[in-house]
């Protein structure tokens, strides 16, 4: 069964450094998302991406964040200058369509980002 | 601010019992509702989706939706210790500027004890 994959599974970085989190969505999916979950807190929406552009972003997704689909398979989240409060699990998700019944989002296994 | 509320629990039930998980949402225009299961340190895993008022059954799981009351629930029959996890209610917000983002509740921790 097709799955969303994410790399790396765990990333440790120093404050102020740039990180790139990578995702490979399910191949026939058209809508892509990043969410994050700070330890012990709820899953929060960051950004959605459709037709090669950002379709919606949350207040969390400020100028330090960017997303890109550099080729037909990868979907990346870049954090330019990490802060301690960026430490969280980052989940990539994808879905086929916006139509009810086909709008389930499937989540990747996540990348645990630790900022020291 | 569109909100999704869940009782964080923990909810503890004996093996074989029915576990009942509840969720309310604030966006009256929401049309798609999802229950995900999340084991500690893992990603959300879809259990069920529901779109229409009433009940939807899948194996031991039944989702119930009442749009008038803005209420979604999940029943787990014959609960097993392997069902012990955090259950996340997620709502896909209505149109407008929303491109299908999910708003999650804080999750209900379920423990099924032998």
Tab-separated table of C-alpha atoms in Angstrom, chain A residues 31 33 35 37 42-43 45 48 55-56 89 91 95 98 100-105 107-109 112, chain B residues 3-4 32 34 36 38 41-44 46 49 51 88 92 97-102 104-106:
chain	number	residue	atom	x	y	z
A	31	UNK	CA	-2.517	18.248	-2.228
A	33	UNK	CA	0.601	19.592	3.793
A	35	UNK	CA	1.852	19.932	10.253
A	37	UNK	CA	3.249	18.697	16.934
A	42	UNK	CA	-2.058	19.144	19.530
A	43	UNK	CA	-1.213	18.661	15.875
A	45	UNK	CA	-1.407	23.016	10.574
A	48	UNK	CA	-0.869	23.537	2.329
A	55	UNK	CA	-2.596	27.583	-1.022
A	56	UNK	CA	-2.838	28.406	2.656
A	89	UNK	CA	7.579	16.504	15.319
A	91	UNK	CA	4.468	15.603	9.755
A	95	UNK	CA	-4.410	13.651	-0.249
A	98	UNK	CA	-10.800	17.856	-2.296
A	100	UNK	CA	-15.713	14.425	0.113
A	101	UNK	CA	-14.812	10.771	0.309
A	102	UNK	CA	-11.470	11.359	-1.396
A	103	UNK	CA	-10.181	14.044	0.944
A	104	UNK	CA	-8.540	11.865	3.563
A	105	UNK	CA	-5.076	13.079	4.461
A	107	UNK	CA	0.421	11.220	7.208
A	108	UNK	CA	4.070	10.328	6.967
A	109	UNK	CA	5.964	8.925	9.960
A	112	UNK	CA	11.586	14.776	15.048
B	3	UNK	CA	-11.824	25.058	17.325
B	4	UNK	CA	-12.092	21.337	17.895
B	32	UNK	CA	-15.544	16.302	6.599
B	34	UNK	CA	-11.923	12.229	10.713
B	36	UNK	CA	-7.083	9.319	13.768
B	38	UNK	CA	-1.777	8.145	17.395
B	41	UNK	CA	5.959	9.052	19.188
B	42	UNK	CA	4.191	8.004	15.991
B	43	UNK	CA	2.175	9.772	13.319
B	44	UNK	CA	-1.623	10.005	13.098
B	46	UNK	CA	-6.633	7.174	9.970
B	49	UNK	CA	-13.940	9.396	8.063
B	51	UNK	CA	-19.427	13.101	6.145
B	88	UNK	CA	-7.484	12.548	17.527
B	92	UNK	CA	-11.732	19.750	7.565
B	97	UNK	CA	-9.758	30.330	2.029
B	98	UNK	CA	-9.420	26.835	3.410
B	99	UNK	CA	-7.725	24.357	1.084
B	100	UNK	CA	-8.665	21.385	3.147
B	101	UNK	CA	-6.462	21.924	6.154
B	102	UNK	CA	-7.352	19.829	9.162
B	104	UNK	CA	-7.206	18.797	15.302
B	105	UNK	CA	-8.470	18.418	18.816
B	106	UNK	CA	-5.981	17.874	21.597
